[in-house]
CSV table of C-alpha atoms in Angstrom, one decimal:
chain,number,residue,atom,x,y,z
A,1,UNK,CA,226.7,144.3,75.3
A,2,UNK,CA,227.9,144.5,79.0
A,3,UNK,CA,224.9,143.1,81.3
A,4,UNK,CA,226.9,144.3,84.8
A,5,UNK,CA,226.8,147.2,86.6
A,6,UNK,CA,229.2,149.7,85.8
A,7,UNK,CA,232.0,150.8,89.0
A,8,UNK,CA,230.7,154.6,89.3
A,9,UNK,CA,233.7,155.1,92.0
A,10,UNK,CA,235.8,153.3,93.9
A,11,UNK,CA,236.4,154.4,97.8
A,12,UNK,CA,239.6,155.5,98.3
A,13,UNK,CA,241.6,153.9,101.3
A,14,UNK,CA,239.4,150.5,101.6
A,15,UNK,CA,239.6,149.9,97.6
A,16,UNK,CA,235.7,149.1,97.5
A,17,UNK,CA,234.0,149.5,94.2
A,18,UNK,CA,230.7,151.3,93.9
A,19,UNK,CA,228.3,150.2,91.2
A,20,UNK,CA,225.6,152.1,89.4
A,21,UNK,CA,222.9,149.7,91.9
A,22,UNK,CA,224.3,151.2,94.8
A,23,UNK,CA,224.0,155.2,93.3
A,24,UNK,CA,220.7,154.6,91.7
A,25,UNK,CA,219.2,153.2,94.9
A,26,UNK,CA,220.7,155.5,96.7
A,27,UNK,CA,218.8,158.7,94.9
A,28,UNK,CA,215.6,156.5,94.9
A,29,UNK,CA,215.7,156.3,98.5
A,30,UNK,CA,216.4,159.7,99.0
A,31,UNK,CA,213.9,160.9,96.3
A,32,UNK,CA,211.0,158.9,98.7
A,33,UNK,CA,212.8,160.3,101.8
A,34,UNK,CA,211.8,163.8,100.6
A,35,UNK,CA,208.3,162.7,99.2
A,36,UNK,CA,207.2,161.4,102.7
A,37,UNK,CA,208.9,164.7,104.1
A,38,UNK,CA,207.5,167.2,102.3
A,39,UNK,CA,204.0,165.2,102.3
A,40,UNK,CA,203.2,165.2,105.4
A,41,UNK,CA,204.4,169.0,106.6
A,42,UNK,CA,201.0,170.9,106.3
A,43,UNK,CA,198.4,168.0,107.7
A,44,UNK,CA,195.0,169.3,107.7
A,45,UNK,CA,191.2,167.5,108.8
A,46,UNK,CA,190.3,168.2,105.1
A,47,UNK,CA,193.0,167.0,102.1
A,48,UNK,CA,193.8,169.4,99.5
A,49,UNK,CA,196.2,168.8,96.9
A,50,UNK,CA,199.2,167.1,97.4
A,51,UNK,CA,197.8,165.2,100.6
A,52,UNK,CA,194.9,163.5,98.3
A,53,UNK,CA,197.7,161.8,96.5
A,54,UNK,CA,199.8,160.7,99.8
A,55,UNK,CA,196.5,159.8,101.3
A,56,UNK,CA,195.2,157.6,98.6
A,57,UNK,CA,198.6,155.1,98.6
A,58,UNK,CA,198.9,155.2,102.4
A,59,UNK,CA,194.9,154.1,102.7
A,60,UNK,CA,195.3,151.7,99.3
A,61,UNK,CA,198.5,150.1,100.8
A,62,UNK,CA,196.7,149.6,104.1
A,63,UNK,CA,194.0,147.8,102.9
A,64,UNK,CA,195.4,145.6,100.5
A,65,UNK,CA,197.8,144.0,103.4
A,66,UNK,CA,194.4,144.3,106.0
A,67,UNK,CA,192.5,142.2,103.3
A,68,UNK,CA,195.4,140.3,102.5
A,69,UNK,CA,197.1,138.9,106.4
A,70,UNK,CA,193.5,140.1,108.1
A,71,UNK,CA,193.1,143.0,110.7
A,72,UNK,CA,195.5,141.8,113.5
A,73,UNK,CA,198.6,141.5,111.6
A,74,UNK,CA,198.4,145.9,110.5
A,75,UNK,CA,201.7,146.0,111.4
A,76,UNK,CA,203.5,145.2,108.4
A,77,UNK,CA,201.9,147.6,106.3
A,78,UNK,CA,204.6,150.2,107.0
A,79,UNK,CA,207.4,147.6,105.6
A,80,UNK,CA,205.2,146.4,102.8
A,81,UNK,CA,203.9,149.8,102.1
A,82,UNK,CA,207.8,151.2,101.7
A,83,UNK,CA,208.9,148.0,99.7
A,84,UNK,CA,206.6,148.2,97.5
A,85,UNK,CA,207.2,151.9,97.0
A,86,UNK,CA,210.6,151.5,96.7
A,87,UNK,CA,210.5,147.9,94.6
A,88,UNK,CA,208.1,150.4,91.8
A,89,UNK,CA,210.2,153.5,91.7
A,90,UNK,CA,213.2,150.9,91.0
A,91,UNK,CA,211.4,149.3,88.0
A,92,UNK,CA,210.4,152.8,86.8
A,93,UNK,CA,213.4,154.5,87.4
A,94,UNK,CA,214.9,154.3,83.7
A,95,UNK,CA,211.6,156.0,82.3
A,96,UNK,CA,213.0,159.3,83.8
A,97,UNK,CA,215.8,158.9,81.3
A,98,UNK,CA,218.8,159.9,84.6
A,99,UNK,CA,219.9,156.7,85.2
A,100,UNK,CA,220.9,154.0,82.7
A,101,UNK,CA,219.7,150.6,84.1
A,102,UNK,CA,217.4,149.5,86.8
A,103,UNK,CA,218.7,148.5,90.1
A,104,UNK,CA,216.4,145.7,89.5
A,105,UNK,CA,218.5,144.2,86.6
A,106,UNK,CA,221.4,143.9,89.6
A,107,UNK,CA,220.7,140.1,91.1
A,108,UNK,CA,222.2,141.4,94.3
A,109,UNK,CA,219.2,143.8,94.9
A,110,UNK,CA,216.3,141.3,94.4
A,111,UNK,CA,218.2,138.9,96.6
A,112,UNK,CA,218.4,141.5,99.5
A,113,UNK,CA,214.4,141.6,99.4
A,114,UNK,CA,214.0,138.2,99.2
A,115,UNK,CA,216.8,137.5,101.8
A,116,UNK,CA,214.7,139.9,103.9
A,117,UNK,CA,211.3,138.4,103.1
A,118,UNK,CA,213.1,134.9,103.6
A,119,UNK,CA,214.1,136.1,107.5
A,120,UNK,CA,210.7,137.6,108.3
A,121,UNK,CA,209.0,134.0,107.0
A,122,UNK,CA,211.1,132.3,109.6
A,123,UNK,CA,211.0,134.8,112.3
A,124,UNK,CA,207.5,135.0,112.7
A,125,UNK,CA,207.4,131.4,112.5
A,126,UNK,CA,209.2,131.1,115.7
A,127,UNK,CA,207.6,133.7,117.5
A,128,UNK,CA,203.9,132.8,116.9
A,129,UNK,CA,205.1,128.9,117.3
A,130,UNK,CA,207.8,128.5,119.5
A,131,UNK,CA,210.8,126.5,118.7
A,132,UNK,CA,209.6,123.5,119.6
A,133,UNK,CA,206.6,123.7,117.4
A,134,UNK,CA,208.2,125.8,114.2
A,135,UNK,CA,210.4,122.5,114.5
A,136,UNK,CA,207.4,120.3,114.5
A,137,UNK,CA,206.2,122.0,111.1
A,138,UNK,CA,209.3,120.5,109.3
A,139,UNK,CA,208.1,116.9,110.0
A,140,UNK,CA,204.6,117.6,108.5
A,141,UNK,CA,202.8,115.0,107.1
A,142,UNK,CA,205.2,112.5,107.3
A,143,UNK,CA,208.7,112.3,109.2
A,144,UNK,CA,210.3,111.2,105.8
A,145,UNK,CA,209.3,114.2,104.2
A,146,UNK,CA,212.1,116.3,106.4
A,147,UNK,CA,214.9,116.9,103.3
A,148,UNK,CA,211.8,118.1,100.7
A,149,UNK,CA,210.3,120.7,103.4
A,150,UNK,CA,214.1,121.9,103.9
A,151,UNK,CA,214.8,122.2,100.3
A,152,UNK,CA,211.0,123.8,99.7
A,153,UNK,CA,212.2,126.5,102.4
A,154,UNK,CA,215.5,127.1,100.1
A,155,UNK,CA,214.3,127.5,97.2
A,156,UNK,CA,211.7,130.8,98.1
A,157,UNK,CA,214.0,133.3,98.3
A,158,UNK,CA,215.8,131.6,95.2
A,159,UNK,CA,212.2,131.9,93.2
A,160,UNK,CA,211.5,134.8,94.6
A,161,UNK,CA,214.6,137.1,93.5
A,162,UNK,CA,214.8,135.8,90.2
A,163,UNK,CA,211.6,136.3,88.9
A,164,UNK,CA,211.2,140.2,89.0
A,165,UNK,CA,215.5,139.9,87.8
A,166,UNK,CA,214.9,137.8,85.1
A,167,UNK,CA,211.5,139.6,84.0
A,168,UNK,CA,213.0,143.3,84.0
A,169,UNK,CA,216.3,142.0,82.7
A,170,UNK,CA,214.7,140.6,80.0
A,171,UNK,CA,212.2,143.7,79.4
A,172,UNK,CA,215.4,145.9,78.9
A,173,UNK,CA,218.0,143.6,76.8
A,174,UNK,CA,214.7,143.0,74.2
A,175,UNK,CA,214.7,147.4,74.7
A,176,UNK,CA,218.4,147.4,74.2
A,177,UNK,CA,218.4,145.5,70.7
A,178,UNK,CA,215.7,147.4,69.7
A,179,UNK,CA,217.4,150.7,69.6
A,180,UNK,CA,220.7,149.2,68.4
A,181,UNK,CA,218.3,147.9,65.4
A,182,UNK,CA,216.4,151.2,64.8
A,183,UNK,CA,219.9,152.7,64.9
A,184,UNK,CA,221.3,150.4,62.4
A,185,UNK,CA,218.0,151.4,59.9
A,186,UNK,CA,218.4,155.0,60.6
A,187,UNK,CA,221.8,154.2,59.2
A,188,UNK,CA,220.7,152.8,56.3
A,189,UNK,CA,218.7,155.6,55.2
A,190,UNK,CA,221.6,157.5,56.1
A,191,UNK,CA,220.3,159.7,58.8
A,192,UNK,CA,223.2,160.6,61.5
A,193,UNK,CA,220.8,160.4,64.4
A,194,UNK,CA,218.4,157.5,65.1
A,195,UNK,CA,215.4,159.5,64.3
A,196,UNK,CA,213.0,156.2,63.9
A,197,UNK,CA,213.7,155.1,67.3
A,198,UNK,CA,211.5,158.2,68.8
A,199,UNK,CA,208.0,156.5,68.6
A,200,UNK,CA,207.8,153.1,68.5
A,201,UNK,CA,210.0,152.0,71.4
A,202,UNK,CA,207.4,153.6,73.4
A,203,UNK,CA,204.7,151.4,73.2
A,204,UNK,CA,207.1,148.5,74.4
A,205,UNK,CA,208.3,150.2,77.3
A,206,UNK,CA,204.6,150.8,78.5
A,207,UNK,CA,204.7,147.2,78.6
A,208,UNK,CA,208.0,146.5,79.6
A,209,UNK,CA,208.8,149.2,82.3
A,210,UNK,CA,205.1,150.1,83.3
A,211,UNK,CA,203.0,147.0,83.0
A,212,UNK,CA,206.0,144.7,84.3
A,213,UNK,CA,207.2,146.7,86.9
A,214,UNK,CA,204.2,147.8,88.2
A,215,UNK,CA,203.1,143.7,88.7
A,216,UNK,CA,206.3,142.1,89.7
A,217,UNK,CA,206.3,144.8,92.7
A,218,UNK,CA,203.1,143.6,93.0
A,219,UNK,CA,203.2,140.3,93.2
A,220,UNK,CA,206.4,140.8,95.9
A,221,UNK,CA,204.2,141.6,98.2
A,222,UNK,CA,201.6,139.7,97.5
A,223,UNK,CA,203.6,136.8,98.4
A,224,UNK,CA,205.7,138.1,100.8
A,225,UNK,CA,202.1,139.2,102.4
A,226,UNK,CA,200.9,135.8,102.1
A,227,UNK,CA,204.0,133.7,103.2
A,228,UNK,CA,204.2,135.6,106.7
A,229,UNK,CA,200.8,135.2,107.2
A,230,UNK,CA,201.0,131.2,106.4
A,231,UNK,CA,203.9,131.4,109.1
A,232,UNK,CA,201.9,133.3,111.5
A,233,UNK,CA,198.7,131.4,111.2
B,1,UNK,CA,238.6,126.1,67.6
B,2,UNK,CA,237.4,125.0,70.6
B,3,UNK,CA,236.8,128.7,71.7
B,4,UNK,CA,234.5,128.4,68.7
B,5,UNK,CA,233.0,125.3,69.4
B,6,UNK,CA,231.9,126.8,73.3
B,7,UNK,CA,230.1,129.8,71.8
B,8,UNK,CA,228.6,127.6,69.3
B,9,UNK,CA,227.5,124.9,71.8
B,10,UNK,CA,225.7,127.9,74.3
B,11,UNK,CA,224.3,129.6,71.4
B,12,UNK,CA,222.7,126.1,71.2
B,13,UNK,CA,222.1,125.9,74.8
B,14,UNK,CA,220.2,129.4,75.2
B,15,UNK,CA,218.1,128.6,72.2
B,16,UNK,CA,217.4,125.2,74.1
B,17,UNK,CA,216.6,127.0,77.7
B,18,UNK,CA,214.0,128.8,76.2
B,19,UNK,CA,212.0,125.9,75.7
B,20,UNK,CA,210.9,126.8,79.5
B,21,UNK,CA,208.7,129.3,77.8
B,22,UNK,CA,205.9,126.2,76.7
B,23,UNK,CA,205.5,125.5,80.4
B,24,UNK,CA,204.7,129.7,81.1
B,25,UNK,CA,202.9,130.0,78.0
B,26,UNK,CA,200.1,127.0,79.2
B,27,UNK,CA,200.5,127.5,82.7
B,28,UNK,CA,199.5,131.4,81.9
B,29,UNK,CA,196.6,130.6,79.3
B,30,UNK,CA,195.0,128.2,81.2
B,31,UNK,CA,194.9,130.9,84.0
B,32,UNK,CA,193.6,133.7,81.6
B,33,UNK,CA,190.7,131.0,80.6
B,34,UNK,CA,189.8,129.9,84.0
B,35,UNK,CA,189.3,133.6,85.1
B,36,UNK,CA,187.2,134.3,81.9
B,37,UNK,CA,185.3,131.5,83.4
B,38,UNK,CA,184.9,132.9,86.8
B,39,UNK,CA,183.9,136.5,85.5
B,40,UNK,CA,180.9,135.2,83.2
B,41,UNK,CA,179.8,133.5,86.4
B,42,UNK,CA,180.2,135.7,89.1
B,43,UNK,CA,180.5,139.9,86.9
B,44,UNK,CA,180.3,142.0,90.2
B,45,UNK,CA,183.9,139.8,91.8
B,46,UNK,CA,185.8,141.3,88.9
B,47,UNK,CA,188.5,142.8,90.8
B,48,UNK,CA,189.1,140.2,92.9
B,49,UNK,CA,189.5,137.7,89.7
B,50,UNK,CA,191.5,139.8,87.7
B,51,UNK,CA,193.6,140.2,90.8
B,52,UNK,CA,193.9,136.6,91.8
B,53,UNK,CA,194.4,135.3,88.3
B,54,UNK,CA,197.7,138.0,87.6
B,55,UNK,CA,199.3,136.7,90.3
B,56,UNK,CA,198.5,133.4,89.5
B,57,UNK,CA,199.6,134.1,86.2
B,58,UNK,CA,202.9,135.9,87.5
B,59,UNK,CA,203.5,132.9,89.6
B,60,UNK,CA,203.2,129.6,86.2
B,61,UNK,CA,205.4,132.9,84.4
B,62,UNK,CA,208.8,132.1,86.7
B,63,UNK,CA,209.6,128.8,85.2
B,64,UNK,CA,209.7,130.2,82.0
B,65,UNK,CA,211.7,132.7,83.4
B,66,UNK,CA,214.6,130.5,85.0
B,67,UNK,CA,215.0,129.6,81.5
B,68,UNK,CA,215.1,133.1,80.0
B,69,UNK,CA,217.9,133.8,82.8
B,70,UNK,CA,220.0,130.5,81.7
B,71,UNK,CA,219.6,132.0,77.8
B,72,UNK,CA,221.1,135.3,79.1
B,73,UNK,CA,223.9,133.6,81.2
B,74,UNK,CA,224.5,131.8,78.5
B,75,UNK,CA,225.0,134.3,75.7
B,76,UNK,CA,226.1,137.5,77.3
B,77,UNK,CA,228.1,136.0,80.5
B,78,UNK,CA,229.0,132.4,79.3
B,79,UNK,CA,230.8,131.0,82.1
B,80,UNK,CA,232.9,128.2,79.9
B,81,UNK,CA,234.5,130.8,77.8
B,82,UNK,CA,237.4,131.1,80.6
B,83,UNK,CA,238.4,127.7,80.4
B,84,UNK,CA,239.9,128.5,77.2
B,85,UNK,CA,241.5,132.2,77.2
């Protein structure tokens, strides 16, 4: 069983390979692109329809960051809001059956968020701060203490990226062996086509994909949320 | 034989990693209870609790998850297998 990425295409001319992350994100983003597009052409006072649904996640993604980082701080909902939507359609992805893995099973993809997450943290911290006093924070409670703070600044993004890798990872090699062993008893009984892996895989993946997905995106945030705010405050 | 001896010694060394899972398994119960706790006291804060204590319980999960990503390292990557071919 290969756990990489398979090279979709290579670029001809600067030899640079394209893996399946790099598609599957790709139509992801451009499947949200024309979701916000086409959600938000025919805005009326009263919702009908399809601008109930857009609605209901913009005003539920609003106030979970308003109760989370408090009123003044609004405006990260737009990046939250988008990560998250983007972090959940990238866990569900391989319930639509077009694309073969999640570009969450690709290390490289939850580092980027956390890398990004790890850049706002410090970022903030400087602008609400100052240098001079972001510095400070370092020598909290004791100056002694400098190395562990460092090191406890490393290792969030490290924490951070692998836990939704590790968790859908592992969601989909326990999937993985489970239709190689259903096809290995259909092939006992002899039928050609792995007819008893239709039902009961399906109860796993509402775990698995739905469940799983759903709550690591989830809990991104939620600490991402909480992190900036701690730097803020 | 010493390619054999590798694979046999990370096959050893997955099963080991996943010992991680105790520390996940506790750290998640003892979450579970303590919310169970905090709905019989307090029924209307339900939504709060039950979303406090899944994050909570998301957060105890990642040690035993380091370990789950070692096992898979270990059996399906195994980075000591190119010492010897």
């Amino acid at each position: 069983m290969n756990l990489g990425p398979k090279i979709i295409f290579t670029i001809p001319g600067l030899n640079i390979p394209i893996s399946e992350t790099v598609t599957t994100t790709w139509a992801i983003m451009i499947g949200l692109t024309l979701f916000a597009y086409f959600g938000t052409r025919k805005l009326e006072k009263v919702p009908r329809g399809f601008q109930v649904i857009i609605e209901a996640i913009v005003g539920g993604l609003n106030s979970i960051v308003k109760q989370t980082m408090g009123e003044d701080k609004v405006r990260f909902a737009p990046y939250i809001g988008s990560l998250f939507l983007f972090f959940a359609c990238s866990n569900l992805v391989t319930l639509t059956g077009l694309f073969g893995k999640s570009p969450t099973t690709d290390l490289n993809t939850t580092l980027a968020w956390a890398l990004i997450t790890f850049f706002m943290i410090h970022y903030n911290g400087v602008k609400s701060k100052g240098l001079g006093g972001y510095l400070k924070g370092f020598l909290d409670p004791i100056p002694a203490m400098l190395p562990m703070n460092i090191i406890g600044e490393l290792a969030t993004p490290i924490s951070l990226s692998f836990r939704p890798f590790g968790n859908i990872l592992g969601g989909s090699v326990i999937m993985a062996l489970l239709y190689q062993f259903f096809g290995y008893l259909s092939g006992l009984i002899g039928l050609p086509i792995p007819v008893l892996g239709v039902g009961i895989p399906a109860v796993l993946h509402i775990y698995f994909d739905l469940f799983s997905g759903i709550l690591q995106s989830f809990i991104f945030i939620m600490l991402t949320m909480v992190f900036v705010s701690n730097a803020i405050d | 034989m010493a390619k054999a001896i590798v694979l046999a010694g990370s096959a050893i060394g997955a099963g080991l990693a996943m010992i991680a899972g105790i520390g996940a398994g506790i750290g998640q119960g003892f979450a579970a209870g303590k919310g169970a706790e905090a709905v019989g006291k307090q029924p209307e804060a339900q939504g709060d609790i039950i979303k406090t204590m899944l994050l909570g319980a998301a957060v105890a999960e990642s040690t035993g998850i380091y370990g789950l990503v070692i096992a898979i390292i270990l059996l399906f990557v195994n980075p000591f297998i190119s010492y010897f071919m």
